[in-house]
Amino acid sequence: AKLWGGRFEESTTDAVEKFTQSISFDKALYKHDIMGSRAHASMLARQGLITDGDRDKILKGLDEIEGRIERGEFAWRTDREDVHMNIEAALTDLVGEPAKKLHTARSRNDQVCTDFRLWCRDAIDAIVLRIKHLQVALVNLALKNEGLIVPGYTHLQRAQPVLLAHLLLAYVEQLERDAGRLLDCRVRMNFCPLGACALAGTGLPIDRFMTSEALGFSAPMRNRLPFSLAVPFCCFVLPVDFASLELLMTLIYINSIDAVSDRDFVLEFLSANSITAIHLSRLGEEWVLWASEEFGFLIPSDSVSTGSSIMPQKKNPDPMELVRGKSARVIGDLVSLLVLCKGLPHAYNRDLQEDKEPVFDSVKTIMGMLEVSAEFAENVTFNQERIRNALPAGHLDATTLADYLVKKEIPFRTSHDIVGRAVALCVSRNCLLQDLSLDELRSISVTFDKDVYEFLGVENAIKNFSSYGSTGSECVSNQLDYWVTKLDISRKREG
Amino acid sequence: AKLWGGRFEESTTDAVEKFTQSISFDKALYKHDIMGSRAHASMLARQGLITDGDRDKILKGLDEIEGRIERGEFAWRTDREDVHMNIEAALTDLVGEPAKKLHTARSRNDQVCTDFRLWCRDAIDAIVLRIKHLQVALVNLALKNEGLIVPGYTHLQRAQPVLLAHLLLAYVEQLERDAGRLLDCRVRMNFCPLGACALAGTGLPIDRFMTSEALGFSAPMRNRLPFSLAVPFCCFVLPVDFASLELLMTLIYINSIDAVSDRDFVLEFLSANSITAIHLSRLGEEWVLWASEEFGFLIPSDSVSTGSSIMPQKKNPDPMELVRGKSARVIGDLVSLLVLCKGLPHAYNRDLQEDKEPVFDSVKTIMGMLEVSAEFAENVTFNQERIRNALPAGHLDATTLADYLVKKEIPFRTSHDIVGRAVALCVSRNCLLQDLSLDELRSISVTFDKDVYEFLGVENAIKNFSSYGSTGSECVSNQLDYWVTKLDISRKREG
Amino acid sequence: AKLWGGRFEESTTDAVEKFTQSISFDKALYKHDIMGSRAHASMLARQGLITDGDRDKILKGLDEIEGRIERGEFAWRTDREDVHMNIEAALTDLVGEPAKKLHTARSRNDQVCTDFRLWCRDAIDAIVLRIKHLQVALVNLALKNEGLIVPGYTHLQRAQPVLLAHLLLAYVEQLERDAGRLLDCRVRMNFCPLGACALAGTGLPIDRFMTSEALGFSAPMRNRLPFSLAVPFCCFVLPVDFASLELLMTLIYINSIDAVSDRDFVLEFLSANSITAIHLSRLGEEWVLWASEEFGFLIPSDSVSTGSSIMPQKKNPDPMELVRGKSARVIGDLVSLLVLCKGLPHAYNRDLQEDKEPVFDSVKTIMGMLEVSAEFAENVTFNQERIRNALPAGHLDATTLADYLVKKEIPFRTSHDIVGRAVALCVSRNCLLQDLSLDELRSISVTFDKDVYEFLGVENAIKNFSSYGSTGSECVSNQLDYWVTKLDISRKREG
Amino acid sequence: AKLWGGRFEESTTDAVEKFTQSISFDKALYKHDIMGSRAHASMLARQGLITDGDRDKILKGLDEIEGRIERGEFAWRTDREDVHMNIEAALTDLVGEPAKKLHTARSRNDQVCTDFRLWCRDAIDAIVLRIKHLQVALVNLALKNEGLIVPGYTHLQRAQPVLLAHLLLAYVEQLERDAGRLLDCRVRMNFCPLGACALAGTGLPIDRFMTSEALGFSAPMRNRLPFSLAVPFCCFVLPVDFASLELLMTLIYINSIDAVSDRDFVLEFLSANSITAIHLSRLGEEWVLWASEEFGFLIPSDSVSTGSSIMPQKKNPDPMELVRGKSARVIGDLVSLLVLCKGLPHAYNRDLQEDKEPVFDSVKTIMGMLEVSAEFAENVTFNQERIRNALPAGHLDATTLADYLVKKEIPFRTSHDIVGRAVALCVSRNCLLQDLSLDELRSISVTFDKDVYEFLGVENAIKNFSSYGSTGSECVSNQLDYWVTKLDISRKREG
């Protein structure tokens, strides 16, 4: 019989039981469910709602159950619907009467929210760690190839030369914002719903502050959030609003209906994951391109490549293709959750049971994407010779040449036009800008002088960059220093 | 001829011109484009890249153009592609040679990013303001109906009684988190890309810090972000990380490639809007339900209702249906942007031109949804009599009765079972729990005593709630006080 | 060592192997993979590419492997990547050399497409069957409640009376279109890619027509399919294009690149599922509403309801909430697939490995939704008494009254206005239209006569409907007859 | 005053009026709205519901209004909400009393559905035409480059050689399925809802068959449509169901509630567009890649390229980037519509007003994408010399070599392994397979003989393909013939 079966005369049909069960996936919450029950039992005892003896039996029983689950000895039962009922019923089997008191002043509505927030909090920490690992791998790759110039693209057409390190650090910077988003989300999610009960709270004398603190929703938070997570990207607010700060000391929901019925914390979480996934999909695309025969800039090691079942010569950069492709499911998961929540009235609706699988899938996927991207970054080589040979094509120095004319006080638009004509000449001749003689250049504009050759060629172009954040060697070196320090990388620059 | 036409021999076909133009929508950025050009021209002059005379002519010309646009006298031209080219070309028509120098050390790539961020920053401020208005309207509605008890629902089945104010404040709390998300996004977006040029920066001696500051990307930010926006939900980080704070003083991108090619700032923005839209869709659903004949709890005034072209008796809560429905386009806009950015290699790709319309549409839609929700809230009446008459149905006091038994030391599970049987008895008799005689109750459990009647009935149930955040009168009153103060509402409680 | 390992010197890292494996989910294709291999082996033998002896050993080995899998005795290995490699390698373990010849003139690219199409074809048949079951359940429910009048809603406001059967048949009609979409998709998907090999076909003398026919891609279709349905080659124009007809007799891809690299067949499939899911979400919403205390029209039996862990009186229509909610994942699955395919160059990319899980999930979910909806329909009762009592509210007869005036030659707009005023009078008096005296009615319009009372009241309103497809009793009865015949229902109308 | 204002005492607030209006976008339906009104008025007259005189005045008034709209002289008014009310009210201004009778036995609910279906039907025809134009452009491009061999890719790694024509025809085949989906959708959508009125039909003696026929919903279809396509009633089973066939002769909804409240016809339409958009996004990606410096296979003419505002040398394939990017909005539009419809109860809800803009946007976008893709195809040149020079790289003949061994009775897996080792040798020597001496080859496998050189090299590889649908010259030539005939292309093969 179901634990809620009091007023029911018929039992649920098999099809309905199978369709409505969640134990097949929500058992992933077992550790956090037990954590929540421990805190709840301790609070009930301190408040006199159960005896200390009951509490001790409950805690001992929960230890036993946790052990069984971890040893794979726990029999999950579909007829017990979900993780909460499975554990509570097993506890009753184990310790009897005291277990029947555990659900005092608690509903599955606040219980599942609590479990899920605890789970997500851990997931965010795990993702942020992997973001950092990928950042480190990218910075190391930048250090290994510090002076290497590559073509910079817009429209996938060659645009201007950039240092490879500069390009790699663009990803590092994007990932830093990704971490910032996750940490903001963590802060906003880290409020304790336990004690909201079904939706309205309770008349029993519970202490929500005690459970909140025990579960790390309040004070521990203050200690645990490392300030350096403050990214360059959050937390700006000085002087602090002390009134609201006081409120924050107790990170519990002040409205019980909101506490149990909103899922914005996972919507925000999956949004953040989706944006990270987009960044990784772009890295995936870029590296798949660069590993092609036509680009030939990047050589993945055999350990991160796969072959073909029919074509013996193939060596494919599959991990990065899958990184690109798996972004799709992270986005699909977000869309599922958005559609799920749309138009639901308050408070809890059973639809919300569907909130978990997209989150589990999104987390698993994004973690894999980050791990494999880092592993790939650690196992690629840039084909410096091929890159160097390829650099002359595409007139990457054309803009530098236009800037040369600007320095000679030619208005930029006129400069642009002059250089455009010089490029057209090169195209017709199939030569480089630096191959044009001074006379040829002067036939287009008399402003050209012999110092022009200090601005032509890819190396000269790179040398000329100087603006803050640009691809100039010193600017990039400063960026590298910043990240090496921030990410606490022990620097072993090559050569 | 196109401004970039130097090396081109054929002009673009009509179909391509029409397909690739963006002027039909990006002219919405004109104000921010001009703002950016002003800052850029001033910087160029101070750095000696143009003369003060050129700068003055440019600034005067920009004033003239801005005036014309605002007076509707500016002729936008499709052959000039976009807002940037339209304004620059018009400036050239107006002031000649100096205008040709304006694009020095600037590309449309960093220009459009700058314009768009400035536009989004303003949009966020406008949305946050509307969120506050809706919060005020909801709090006022709560104040107007302060003692009113309504059924609380889970699964759209009657669950427990709640105060209407409690339910309304759940939305207020959700909206507060919505504002928090937008403000976090604003902080993360408020970095200046100007000076990143096409993707690599420049060799011309520009001062990115000067333009950044002039456009409010740095110092002004520090002053302008009102600390009270610190929601109860962000900004936790004490002691502050002064190293990163220093960095923040200059809110410019340190990596030019990242600056021009990432669109995570709009992805985050539209994610935040989508979550707000979900909240509003739930409000819409709830109020549409409550306005139905069957619920009959809520009466919209004629001024926020519409009729039917065929059925003369109809009075429909259309604005809230549309609030619910329009959430769909906010979500669709987010999906468009995510799909757009997926798998693009660095740096700028023309695909990104498609980033604007979804953002414009999302902003316009969410603003309308917030405004109309507030207007609706100001024009509804709760049908107190009908609600009161409806309260007895659904055994809303059953959980209170179970808590009564818990207080008598019956384990909760047993209490739940006992009350379940009492409810079954009521169902078979078609009566209320409070209609059962003590003998009848005791036939189910001898623990029932005559004090049980202090726990039965909806009013008694409400009186019994006491936990923090619960629907108990005092708890809700505290919540109301909190919001009245925070939202700076001058309180005129009724009755 | 991997089967494709010839040119590889290092083995794949664990993280990459885990990330790129698909065996954890694509083993679901085992039956269709074996089916394909059987057909392929038989063809290779007939074409002289392998000996009959080899073929026999292969077929015997495949039987053995299929048996093991079905008995749960097959050890799936992650290091063998996917279902194809697992089965082929196991076959090699089992029968040795001949197994090494099975992959002749075949690539995993065409193999997986073939397997997946066969799987989807079966899935469509299974879904269409469940659609029919739900239709039958709905028609039976309509028959059981044949004369029952319920309020019809627009804007969730009461609009006009309708027969419950009419409302239920609206769903039946929608489901019929859903089946139509699936069957169109089946036709368009039922083309054989086997023999396209990696992307370019082969120089070995294979017979694609033979494998296609053996796998039911051609001949069986020829018999079942009216020629004009010969979609992918649009075919709506008569006289029939006999050239293309001939082509269609062999439903194989005529372009090998298209055959292996397109996934439009699953995009179309998941689109069709999404539309069905939308229909079911609407049914879910409607029945959740109708089961609420406030509507009270629909009583689910205990066998399709669940209770609350805290509130003893609750009886929730969870299955229909979940039907509504699970529509979200069907839509999310579609979005995943769309995002996945966007912007991929030809031909196969590893991203496409991600095509399977969304399809598996979509199919499993939609099947569950259909089954449970049917089961729910079989286990609900309409509360006829409560419905009858509720009918007078909402002036459902107002439009009938306006039509009355039209019959008296009052222009419709004027009629609408007159009835609007009559309704306003009722609202102020809190009475029904039929409660107004003739004098009162005539004070609004002198056109009213005493025959007006034959048009007032819900029963009269229903009697008056007569247009084709309307809710008039005879029209609905005709609809019922149509569906009873079409769905082959043995009719036992009640009372 | 609103046309539905009878029972209303207050007028709508400005904000609500602005938020709920649809005239700003639904005026696009004017032509189809007038078409519907014409048919409706004629039917009302024939049925005696209005006089012939009234009808004539209405028809004349509608002509006048249509003329004004087309001449830009019609003043659309927001206070008149939508296109229906604007036209009806203008008609009343114009012809007085008779106009008030036009809305007899009609509601905006069935009216808007009718208009929208007529609009969509035209849109589908326009899209299918553009699909055909793109197919023609692609076939012509294939003809122009008939013998040209290009690398075929999987994983963006070089796989096997293919004829360019073969690759282009893959797109042609995909587009053919796209057209098929649209035409199926057209059939399923082409049912007439007019006469369903608000949701329940009417008691007035209308003739739905007459309006349906007048609007092309029935008879014209009967002629054009092979009966078995009679979709929505799935119809795949022969012998044909003559009962339902008769029903189909009049393509009108048999259930009025379904007729006004379902939007599956646009969900299906936008799904079809999304799949087409995916195909075009892949074409966009491929051509952007091929136009890059690194590939260098494709040269767009200046007339379909654009330049850079800062980099004078740039020539960007913008149209194809935008084709790729705009796929995002087509998908976003579909998602909007799905979210919109999710969970709406029957019948019409105001949310559904939001169904139009996504459809308008999707149609406009997909038409532009098709047009510009065709124009691009007509204006590109393949760089035959560069392609030829590039072909040797990537060992495109490796699979042909493996097939060679298979023909010598080496099991395929062993062949694959042997060739893998040969490729490894080439990689270490930086040479081609054909550069290996027979001795070297025989040192890997003694099966190699001197005839092996007839299988090496890209030209030999192509010559060897012979399977149906393969890239062999004859196979591709057959495909070309098929499409040239089917698309009615007058063939002028080059050289």
Short mmCIF file of C-alpha atoms in Angstrom, two decimals, chain B residues 3-4 6-16 18-21 24-25 81 85 103 105-109 111 197-199 201 285 288 301-316 318-333 335-337 339-341 343-345 348-354 357-358 361 364-365 368-369 371-372 375-376 379, chain D residues 3-4 6-16 18-21 24-25 81 85 103 105-109 111 197-199 201 285 288 301-316 318-333 335-337 339-341 343-345 348-354 357-358 361 364-365 368-369 371-372 375-376 379:
data_model
loop_
_atom_site.label_atom_id
_atom_site.label_comp_id
_atom_site.label_asym_id
_atom_site.label_seq_id
_atom_site.Cartn_x
_atom_site.Cartn_y
_atom_site.Cartn_z
CA LEU B 3 32.27 52.23 -48.45
CA TRP B 4 34.19 48.97 -48.57
CA GLY B 6 37.82 49.31 -53.12
CA ARG B 7 38.63 45.92 -54.56
CA PHE B 8 35.19 45.15 -55.95
CA GLU B 9 34.32 45.26 -59.62
CA GLU B 10 30.66 44.33 -59.64
CA SER B 11 27.98 45.73 -57.42
CA THR B 12 25.83 43.52 -55.24
CA THR B 13 22.68 42.09 -56.76
CA ASP B 14 19.36 43.41 -55.53
CA ALA B 15 18.33 40.16 -53.93
CA VAL B 16 21.61 39.92 -52.03
CA LYS B 18 17.94 43.08 -49.67
CA PHE B 19 18.80 39.82 -47.94
CA THR B 20 21.96 41.05 -46.27
CA GLN B 21 20.84 44.55 -45.25
CA SER B 24 15.47 47.89 -41.50
CA PHE B 25 16.01 46.85 -37.90
CA GLU B 81 23.42 48.37 -45.49
CA MET B 85 27.21 52.99 -42.73
CA HIS B 103 36.38 55.11 -38.77
CA ALA B 105 40.99 52.48 -35.50
CA ARG B 106 37.47 51.17 -35.54
CA SER B 107 35.65 48.38 -37.33
CA ARG B 108 31.98 47.70 -37.63
CA ASN B 109 32.77 44.61 -35.57
CA GLN B 111 31.27 49.33 -33.22
CA CYS B 197 38.61 46.85 -34.10
CA ALA B 198 38.04 44.01 -36.53
CA LEU B 199 39.34 41.39 -34.11
CA GLY B 201 43.16 45.63 -32.00
CA GLU B 285 -2.51 30.96 -16.16
CA VAL B 288 -7.17 33.17 -16.24
CA SER B 301 -12.65 45.37 -14.57
CA ASP B 302 -14.11 46.06 -18.00
CA SER B 303 -11.07 48.21 -18.73
CA VAL B 304 -8.81 45.19 -18.86
CA SER B 305 -11.23 42.75 -20.49
CA THR B 306 -12.46 42.22 -24.00
CA GLY B 307 -15.62 40.82 -25.56
CA SER B 308 -16.55 38.42 -28.29
CA SER B 309 -17.57 39.24 -31.82
CA ILE B 310 -20.24 36.57 -31.71
CA MET B 311 -21.11 35.76 -28.10
CA PRO B 312 -22.67 38.78 -26.47
CA GLN B 313 -22.24 37.63 -22.87
CA LYS B 314 -18.48 37.09 -23.00
CA LYS B 315 -15.98 39.04 -20.92
CA ASN B 316 -12.54 37.62 -21.42
CA ASP B 318 -7.41 38.58 -22.70
CA PRO B 319 -4.46 40.53 -21.37
CA MET B 320 -3.47 37.68 -19.06
CA GLU B 321 -4.01 35.10 -21.79
CA LEU B 322 -1.65 37.09 -23.97
CA VAL B 323 0.83 37.43 -21.11
CA ARG B 324 0.81 33.66 -20.92
CA GLY B 325 1.01 33.28 -24.68
CA LYS B 326 3.69 35.85 -25.28
CA SER B 327 6.06 33.93 -23.03
CA ALA B 328 6.36 31.66 -26.06
CA ARG B 329 8.04 34.27 -28.22
CA VAL B 330 10.47 35.25 -25.48
CA ILE B 331 11.53 31.61 -25.33
CA GLY B 332 11.59 31.35 -29.13
CA ASP B 333 13.86 34.38 -29.27
CA VAL B 335 16.30 29.54 -28.89
CA SER B 336 16.97 31.51 -32.08
CA LEU B 337 20.01 33.11 -30.52
CA VAL B 339 20.97 28.12 -32.50
CA LEU B 340 22.53 31.12 -34.19
CA CYS B 341 25.71 31.04 -32.12
CA GLY B 343 29.26 26.12 -33.86
CA LEU B 344 30.51 29.45 -35.20
CA PRO B 345 34.28 29.71 -35.46
CA TYR B 348 32.98 37.71 -36.33
CA ASN B 349 30.70 35.86 -38.75
CA ARG B 350 27.91 37.50 -40.67
CA ASP B 351 25.47 35.14 -39.01
CA LEU B 352 25.80 37.36 -35.98
CA GLN B 353 23.89 40.11 -37.72
CA GLU B 354 20.88 38.01 -36.81
CA GLU B 357 15.95 41.12 -33.89
CA PRO B 358 15.45 38.38 -31.29
CA ASP B 361 11.59 41.36 -29.82
CA LYS B 364 9.63 44.69 -26.35
CA THR B 365 7.61 41.63 -25.41
CA GLY B 368 4.65 44.73 -22.52
CA MET B 369 4.03 41.65 -20.41
CA GLU B 371 3.29 46.57 -17.94
CA VAL B 372 0.05 44.84 -18.71
CA GLU B 375 -2.19 47.23 -15.11
CA PHE B 376 -4.27 44.10 -14.73
CA ASN B 379 -7.78 46.60 -12.10
CA LEU D 3 -18.14 45.99 -31.98
CA TRP D 4 -18.46 43.59 -29.07
CA GLY D 6 -22.71 45.58 -25.66
CA ARG D 7 -22.29 44.56 -22.04
CA PHE D 8 -19.22 46.68 -21.32
CA GLU D 9 -19.28 49.85 -19.26
CA GLU D 10 -15.67 50.95 -19.34
CA SER D 11 -13.45 51.17 -22.35
CA THR D 12 -10.17 49.33 -22.55
CA THR D 13 -7.10 51.09 -21.21
CA ASP D 14 -4.50 52.28 -23.69
CA ALA D 15 -1.86 49.86 -22.51
CA VAL D 16 -4.24 46.92 -22.83
CA LYS D 18 -1.88 48.35 -27.46
CA PHE D 19 -0.87 45.03 -25.96
CA THR D 20 -3.84 43.06 -27.25
CA GLN D 21 -4.12 44.58 -30.73
CA SER D 24 -0.06 45.79 -36.73
CA PHE D 25 0.68 42.35 -38.14
CA GLU D 81 -8.07 45.59 -32.88
CA MET D 85 -12.81 44.29 -37.25
CA HIS D 103 -20.97 38.52 -39.35
CA ALA D 105 -23.20 32.75 -38.49
CA ARG D 106 -19.55 33.61 -38.25
CA SER D 107 -17.13 34.31 -35.43
CA ARG D 108 -13.67 35.73 -35.53
CA ASN D 109 -12.60 32.28 -34.37
CA GLN D 111 -12.83 33.60 -39.67
CA CYS D 197 -18.37 29.84 -35.71
CA ALA D 198 -17.17 30.43 -32.18
CA LEU D 199 -16.68 26.73 -31.47
CA GLY D 201 -21.43 25.70 -35.14
CA GLU D 285 28.34 26.03 -43.99
CA VAL D 288 31.48 29.24 -46.59
CA SER D 301 31.43 36.60 -57.86
CA ASP D 302 31.68 40.14 -56.52
CA SER D 303 27.94 40.48 -57.04
CA VAL D 304 27.20 38.05 -54.22
CA SER D 305 30.03 39.05 -51.87
CA THR D 306 30.58 41.94 -49.51
CA GLY D 307 33.63 43.71 -48.16
CA SER D 308 34.90 44.93 -44.83
CA SER D 309 34.69 48.43 -43.39
CA ILE D 310 38.20 48.12 -42.03
CA MET D 311 40.07 45.40 -43.91
CA PRO D 312 40.50 46.40 -47.53
CA GLN D 313 41.39 42.95 -48.85
CA LYS D 314 38.29 41.14 -47.59
CA LYS D 315 35.70 39.52 -49.85
CA ASN D 316 33.19 37.69 -47.75
CA ASP D 318 28.00 36.91 -46.56
CA PRO D 319 24.86 35.65 -48.26
CA MET D 320 25.70 32.06 -47.38
CA GLU D 321 26.69 33.00 -43.84
CA LEU D 322 23.31 34.61 -43.45
CA VAL D 323 21.60 31.59 -44.99
CA ARG D 324 23.26 29.52 -42.29
CA GLY D 325 22.46 32.05 -39.59
CA LYS D 326 18.87 32.66 -40.57
CA SER D 327 18.10 28.98 -40.06
CA ALA D 328 18.15 29.94 -36.38
CA ARG D 329 15.11 32.16 -36.62
CA VAL D 330 13.13 29.57 -38.57
CA ILE D 331 13.79 27.14 -35.72
CA GLY D 332 13.06 29.79 -33.11
CA ASP D 333 9.73 30.47 -34.79
CA VAL D 335 9.74 26.67 -30.91
CA SER D 336 7.63 29.76 -30.22
CA LEU D 337 4.61 28.11 -31.76
CA VAL D 339 5.49 26.62 -26.57
CA LEU D 340 2.48 28.73 -27.41
CA CYS D 341 0.16 25.80 -27.98
CA GLY D 343 -1.22 23.07 -22.44
CA LEU D 344 -4.03 25.22 -23.82
CA PRO D 345 -7.51 23.93 -23.05
CA TYR D 348 -9.99 29.22 -28.73
CA ASN D 349 -7.69 31.05 -26.31
CA ARG D 350 -6.36 34.53 -26.91
CA ASP D 351 -2.84 33.13 -26.71
CA LEU D 352 -3.45 31.87 -30.21
CA GLN D 353 -3.33 35.39 -31.57
CA GLU D 354 0.41 34.92 -31.22
CA GLU D 357 4.02 36.46 -36.44
CA PRO D 358 6.19 33.34 -36.16
CA ASP D 361 8.61 35.43 -40.11
CA LYS D 364 9.63 35.40 -45.21
CA THR D 365 12.92 34.01 -43.95
CA GLY D 368 14.79 34.73 -48.71
CA MET D 369 17.11 31.85 -47.89
CA GLU D 371 16.17 32.85 -53.28
CA VAL D 372 19.60 33.94 -52.18
CA GLU D 375 21.31 33.43 -56.72
CA PHE D 376 24.56 32.45 -55.06
CA ASN D 379 27.13 33.30 -59.35
#
